[in-house]
Tab-separated table of C-alpha atoms in Angstrom:
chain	number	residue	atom	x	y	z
A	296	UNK	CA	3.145	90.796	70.572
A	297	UNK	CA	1.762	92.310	73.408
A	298	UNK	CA	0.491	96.185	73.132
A	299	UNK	CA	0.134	96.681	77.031
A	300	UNK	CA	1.429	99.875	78.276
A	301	UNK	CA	3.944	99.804	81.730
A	302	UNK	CA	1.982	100.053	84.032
A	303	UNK	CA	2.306	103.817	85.544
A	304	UNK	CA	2.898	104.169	89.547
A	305	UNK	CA	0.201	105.860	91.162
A	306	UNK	CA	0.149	109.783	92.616
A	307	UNK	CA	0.044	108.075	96.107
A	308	UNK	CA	2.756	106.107	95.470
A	309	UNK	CA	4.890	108.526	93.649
A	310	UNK	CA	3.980	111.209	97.130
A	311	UNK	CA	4.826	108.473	99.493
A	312	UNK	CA	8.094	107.384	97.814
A	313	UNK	CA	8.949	111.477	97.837
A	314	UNK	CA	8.587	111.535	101.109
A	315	UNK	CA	10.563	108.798	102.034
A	316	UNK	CA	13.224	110.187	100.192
A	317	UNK	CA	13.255	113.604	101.780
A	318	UNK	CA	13.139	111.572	105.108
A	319	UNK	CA	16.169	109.955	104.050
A	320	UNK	CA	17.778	112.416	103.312
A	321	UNK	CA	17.071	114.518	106.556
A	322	UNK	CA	18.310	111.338	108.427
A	323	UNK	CA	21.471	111.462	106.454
A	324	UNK	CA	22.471	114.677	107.283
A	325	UNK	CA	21.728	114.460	111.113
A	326	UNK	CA	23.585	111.154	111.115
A	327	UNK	CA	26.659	113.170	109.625
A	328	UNK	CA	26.233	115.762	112.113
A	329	UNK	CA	26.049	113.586	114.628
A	330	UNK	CA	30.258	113.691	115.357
A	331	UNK	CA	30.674	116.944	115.653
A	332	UNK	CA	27.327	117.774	117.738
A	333	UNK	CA	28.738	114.599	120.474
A	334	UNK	CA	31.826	116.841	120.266
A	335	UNK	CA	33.536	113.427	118.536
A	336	UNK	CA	32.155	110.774	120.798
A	337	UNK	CA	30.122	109.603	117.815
A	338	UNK	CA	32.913	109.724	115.211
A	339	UNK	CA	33.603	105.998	115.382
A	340	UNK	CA	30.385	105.341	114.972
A	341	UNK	CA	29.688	106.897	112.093
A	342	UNK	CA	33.097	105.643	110.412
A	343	UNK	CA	32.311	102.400	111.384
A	344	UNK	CA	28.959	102.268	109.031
A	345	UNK	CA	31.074	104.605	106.582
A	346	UNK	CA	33.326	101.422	106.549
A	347	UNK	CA	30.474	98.809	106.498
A	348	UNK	CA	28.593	100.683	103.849
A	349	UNK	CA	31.592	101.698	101.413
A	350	UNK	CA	34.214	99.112	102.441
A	351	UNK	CA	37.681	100.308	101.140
A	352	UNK	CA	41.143	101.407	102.907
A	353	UNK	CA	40.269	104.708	103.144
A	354	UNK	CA	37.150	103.895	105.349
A	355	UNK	CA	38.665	101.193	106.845
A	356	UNK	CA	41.239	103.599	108.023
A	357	UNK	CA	39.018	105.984	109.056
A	358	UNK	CA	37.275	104.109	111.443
A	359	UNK	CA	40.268	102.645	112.897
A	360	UNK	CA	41.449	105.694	113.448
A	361	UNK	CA	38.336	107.419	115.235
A	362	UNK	CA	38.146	104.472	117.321
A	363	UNK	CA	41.400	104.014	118.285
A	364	UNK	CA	41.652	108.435	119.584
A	365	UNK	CA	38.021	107.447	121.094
A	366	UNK	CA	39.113	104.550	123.262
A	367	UNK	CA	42.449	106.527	123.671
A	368	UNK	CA	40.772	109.448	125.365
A	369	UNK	CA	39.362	107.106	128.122
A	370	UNK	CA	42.545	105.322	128.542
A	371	UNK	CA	44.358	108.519	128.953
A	372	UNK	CA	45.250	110.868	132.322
A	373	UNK	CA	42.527	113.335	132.751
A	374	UNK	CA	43.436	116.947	131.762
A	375	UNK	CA	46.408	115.612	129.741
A	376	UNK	CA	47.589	116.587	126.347
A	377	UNK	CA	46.832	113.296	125.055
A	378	UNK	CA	43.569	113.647	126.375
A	379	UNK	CA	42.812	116.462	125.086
A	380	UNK	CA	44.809	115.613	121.007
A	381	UNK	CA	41.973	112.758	121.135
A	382	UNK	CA	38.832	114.976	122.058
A	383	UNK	CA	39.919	117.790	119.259
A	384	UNK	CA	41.079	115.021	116.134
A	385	UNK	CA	37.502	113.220	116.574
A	386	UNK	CA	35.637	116.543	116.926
A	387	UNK	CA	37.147	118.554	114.709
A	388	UNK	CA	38.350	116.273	112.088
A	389	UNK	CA	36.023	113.629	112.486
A	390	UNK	CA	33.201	115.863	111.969
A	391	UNK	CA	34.219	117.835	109.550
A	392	UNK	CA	35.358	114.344	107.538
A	393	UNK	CA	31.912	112.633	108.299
A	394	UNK	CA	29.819	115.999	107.348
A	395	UNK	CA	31.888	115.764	103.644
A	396	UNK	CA	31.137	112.040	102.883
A	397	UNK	CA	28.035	112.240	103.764
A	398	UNK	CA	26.916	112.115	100.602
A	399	UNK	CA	29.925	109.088	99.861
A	400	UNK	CA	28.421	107.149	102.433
A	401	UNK	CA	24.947	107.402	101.329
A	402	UNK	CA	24.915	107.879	98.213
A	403	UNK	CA	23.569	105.646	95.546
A	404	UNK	CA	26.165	102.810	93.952
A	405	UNK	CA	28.219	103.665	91.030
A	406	UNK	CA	26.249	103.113	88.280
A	407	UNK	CA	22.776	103.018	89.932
A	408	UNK	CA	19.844	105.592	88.855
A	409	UNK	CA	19.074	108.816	90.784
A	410	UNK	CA	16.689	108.247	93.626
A	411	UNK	CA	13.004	108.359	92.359
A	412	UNK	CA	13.633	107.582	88.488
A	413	UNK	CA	12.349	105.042	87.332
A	414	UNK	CA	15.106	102.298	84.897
A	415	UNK	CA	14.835	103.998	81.647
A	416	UNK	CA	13.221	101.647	78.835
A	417	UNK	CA	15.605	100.065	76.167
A	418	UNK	CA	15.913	102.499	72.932
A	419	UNK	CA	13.720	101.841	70.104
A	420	UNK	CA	13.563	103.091	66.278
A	421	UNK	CA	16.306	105.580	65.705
A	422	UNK	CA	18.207	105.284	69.260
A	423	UNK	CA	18.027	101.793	68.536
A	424	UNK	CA	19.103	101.066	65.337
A	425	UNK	CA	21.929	103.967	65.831
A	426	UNK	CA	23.287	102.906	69.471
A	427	UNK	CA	26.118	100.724	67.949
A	428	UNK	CA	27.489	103.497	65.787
A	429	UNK	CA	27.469	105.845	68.813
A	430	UNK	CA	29.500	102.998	70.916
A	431	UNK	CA	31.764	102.720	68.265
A	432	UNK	CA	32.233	107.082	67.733
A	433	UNK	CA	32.923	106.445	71.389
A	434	UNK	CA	35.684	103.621	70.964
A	435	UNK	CA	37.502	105.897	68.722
A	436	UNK	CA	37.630	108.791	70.715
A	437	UNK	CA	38.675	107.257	73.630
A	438	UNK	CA	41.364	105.074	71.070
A	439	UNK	CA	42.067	108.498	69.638
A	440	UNK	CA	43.213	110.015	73.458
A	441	UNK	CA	45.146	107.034	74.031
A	442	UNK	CA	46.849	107.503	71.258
A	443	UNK	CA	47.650	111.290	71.846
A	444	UNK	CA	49.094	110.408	75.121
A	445	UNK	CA	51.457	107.450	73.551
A	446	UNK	CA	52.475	110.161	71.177
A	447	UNK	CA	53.447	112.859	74.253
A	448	UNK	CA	54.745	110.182	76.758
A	449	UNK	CA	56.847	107.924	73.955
A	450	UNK	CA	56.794	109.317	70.762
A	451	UNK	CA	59.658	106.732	69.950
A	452	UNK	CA	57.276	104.146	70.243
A	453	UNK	CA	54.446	106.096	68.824
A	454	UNK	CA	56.328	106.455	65.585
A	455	UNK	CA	57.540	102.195	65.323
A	456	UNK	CA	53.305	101.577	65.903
A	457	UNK	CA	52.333	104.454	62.910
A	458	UNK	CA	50.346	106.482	65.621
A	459	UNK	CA	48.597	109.302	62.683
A	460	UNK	CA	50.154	107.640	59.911
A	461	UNK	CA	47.289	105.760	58.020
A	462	UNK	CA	49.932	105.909	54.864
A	463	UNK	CA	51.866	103.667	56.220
A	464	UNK	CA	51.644	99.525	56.627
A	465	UNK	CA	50.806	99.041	60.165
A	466	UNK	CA	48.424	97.213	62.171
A	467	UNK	CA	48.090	99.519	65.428
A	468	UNK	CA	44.110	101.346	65.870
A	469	UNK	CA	45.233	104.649	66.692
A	470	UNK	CA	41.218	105.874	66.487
A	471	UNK	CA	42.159	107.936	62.873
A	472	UNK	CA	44.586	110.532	64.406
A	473	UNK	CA	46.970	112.104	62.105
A	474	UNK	CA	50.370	113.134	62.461
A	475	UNK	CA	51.026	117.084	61.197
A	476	UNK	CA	54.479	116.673	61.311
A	477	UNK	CA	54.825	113.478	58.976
A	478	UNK	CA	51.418	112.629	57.343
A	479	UNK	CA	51.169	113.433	54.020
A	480	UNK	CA	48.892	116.454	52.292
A	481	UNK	CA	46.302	113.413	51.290
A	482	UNK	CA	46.015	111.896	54.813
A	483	UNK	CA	45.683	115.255	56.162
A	484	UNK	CA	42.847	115.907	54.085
A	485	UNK	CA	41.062	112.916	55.206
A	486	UNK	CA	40.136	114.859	58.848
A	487	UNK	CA	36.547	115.840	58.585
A	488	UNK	CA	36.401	119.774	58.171
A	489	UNK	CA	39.976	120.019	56.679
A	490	UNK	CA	39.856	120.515	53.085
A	491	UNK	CA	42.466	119.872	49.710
A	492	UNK	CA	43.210	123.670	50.371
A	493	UNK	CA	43.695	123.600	54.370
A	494	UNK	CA	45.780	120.283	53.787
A	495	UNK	CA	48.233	122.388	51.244
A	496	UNK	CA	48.731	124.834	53.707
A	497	UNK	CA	50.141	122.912	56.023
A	498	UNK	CA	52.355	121.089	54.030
A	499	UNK	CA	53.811	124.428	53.136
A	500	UNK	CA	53.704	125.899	56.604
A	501	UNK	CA	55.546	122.526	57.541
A	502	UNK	CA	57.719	122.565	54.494
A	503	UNK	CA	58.777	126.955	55.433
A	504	UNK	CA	58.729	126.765	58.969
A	505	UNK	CA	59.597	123.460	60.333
A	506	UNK	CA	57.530	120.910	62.859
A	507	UNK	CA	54.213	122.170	64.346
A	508	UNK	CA	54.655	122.727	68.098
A	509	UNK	CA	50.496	122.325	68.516
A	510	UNK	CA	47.404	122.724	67.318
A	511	UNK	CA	47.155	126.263	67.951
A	512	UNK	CA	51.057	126.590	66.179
A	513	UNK	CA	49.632	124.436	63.255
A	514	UNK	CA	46.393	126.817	62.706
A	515	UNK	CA	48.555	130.129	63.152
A	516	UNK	CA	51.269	129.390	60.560
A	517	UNK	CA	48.758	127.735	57.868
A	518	UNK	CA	46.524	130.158	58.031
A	519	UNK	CA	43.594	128.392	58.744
A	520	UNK	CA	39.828	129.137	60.045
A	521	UNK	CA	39.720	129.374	63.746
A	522	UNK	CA	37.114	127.015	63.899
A	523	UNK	CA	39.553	123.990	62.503
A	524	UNK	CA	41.611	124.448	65.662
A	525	UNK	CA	38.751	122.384	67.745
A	526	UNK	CA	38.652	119.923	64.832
A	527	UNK	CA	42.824	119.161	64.786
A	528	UNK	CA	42.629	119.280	68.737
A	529	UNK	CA	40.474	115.581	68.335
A	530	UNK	CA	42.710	114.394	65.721
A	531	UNK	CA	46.310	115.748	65.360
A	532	UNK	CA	49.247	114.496	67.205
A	533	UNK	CA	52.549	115.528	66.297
A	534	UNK	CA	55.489	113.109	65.992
């Protein structure tokens, strides 16, 4: 195995790539200004590498749009309304528009690291050994969300799948939410931070007062430490 460092870039290289940056960057923004400075002769222009650069409908539109009111202000009587609709919409709007995606246009690709850092190594030791528990803490919460919204949007549905009812025989991954209104005092106890004793109490609350309404409902008529009200907010629904 190998015991060779990276090899580190040099101060003249790290100046040099600075500077290019910040040369970029000027460029960027005088390129963006450019519309409204030509008074909106150079909106097409700029839409057209907006559309090149970032191809989507939205760009696409754009710059069929600036070209079509730039072609349409030659083509049109002088001194006419038209005439004038064309100068103002790639003027005003087109420079304001280009001036706020500038930094659309330019920017780096989803995904791709800030300008001037360099890829960041693979994790070692603890990261390492520890990155597919974090994935999977991140599965569940996002499972866990999904599963809230089922419960709000269909709680019909919700209910046939089990959605915060670990009790029962079911086969749906609802991330390990649990349902105040219907989950027993034992599956309620399961939540990390909730006690035997905080599980009791809302059973009882339940039992006296009817369903919980929310988390915040839940918390006021148990009784229970402010602090659980962050906890049940990442794993109570209520069916």
């Amino acid at each position: 195995m190998s015991n060779e460092s990276p090899r580190q870039p040099r101060a003249g290289q790290v100046q040099q790539a600075g500077s290019r940056s910040r040369a970029r960057h000027v460029a960027t923004w005088v390129w963006a200004g450019l519309p409204a400075l030509s008074l909106g002769f150079a909106s097409p222009f700029f839409f057209i590498q907006a559309a090149a650069r970032r191809f989507n409908a939205w760009t696409l539109a754009l710059a069929v749009a600036t070209t079509a009111l730039f072609v349409g202000f030659f083509l049109a009587e002088p001194d006419s309304p038209w005439e004038t609709a064309c100068a103002v919409l790639n003027w005003v709007v087109g420079g304001g528009l280009a001036l706020a995606m500038r930094g659309y246009v330019f920017g780096p690709p989803a995904g791709a690291a800030p300008a001037g850092r360099a890829p960041q190594p693979e994790p070692d030791g603890w990261a390492r050994e520890r990155s597919p528990l974090l994935a999977e803490a991140r599965r569940l919460r996002e499972t866990r969300a999904h599963a809230r919204e089922l419960m709000e949007r269909d709680p019909l549905v919700a209910k046939e799948l089990g959605v915060g009812r670990p009790d029962r025989d079911r086969e749906f991954d609802d991330g390990g939410v649990v349902d105040l209104n219907n989950a027993p005092e034992q599956v309620i106890s399961r939540i990390n931070g909730v006690t035997v004793q905080h599980a009791q109490a809302l059973v009882r609350a339940r039992r006296m007062g009817g369903r919980f309404s929310s988390v915040a409902d839940a918390v006021i008529r148990a009784d229970l430490p402010a602090e659980l009200e962050e906890v049940l907010a990442e794993y109570a629904v209520f069916g």
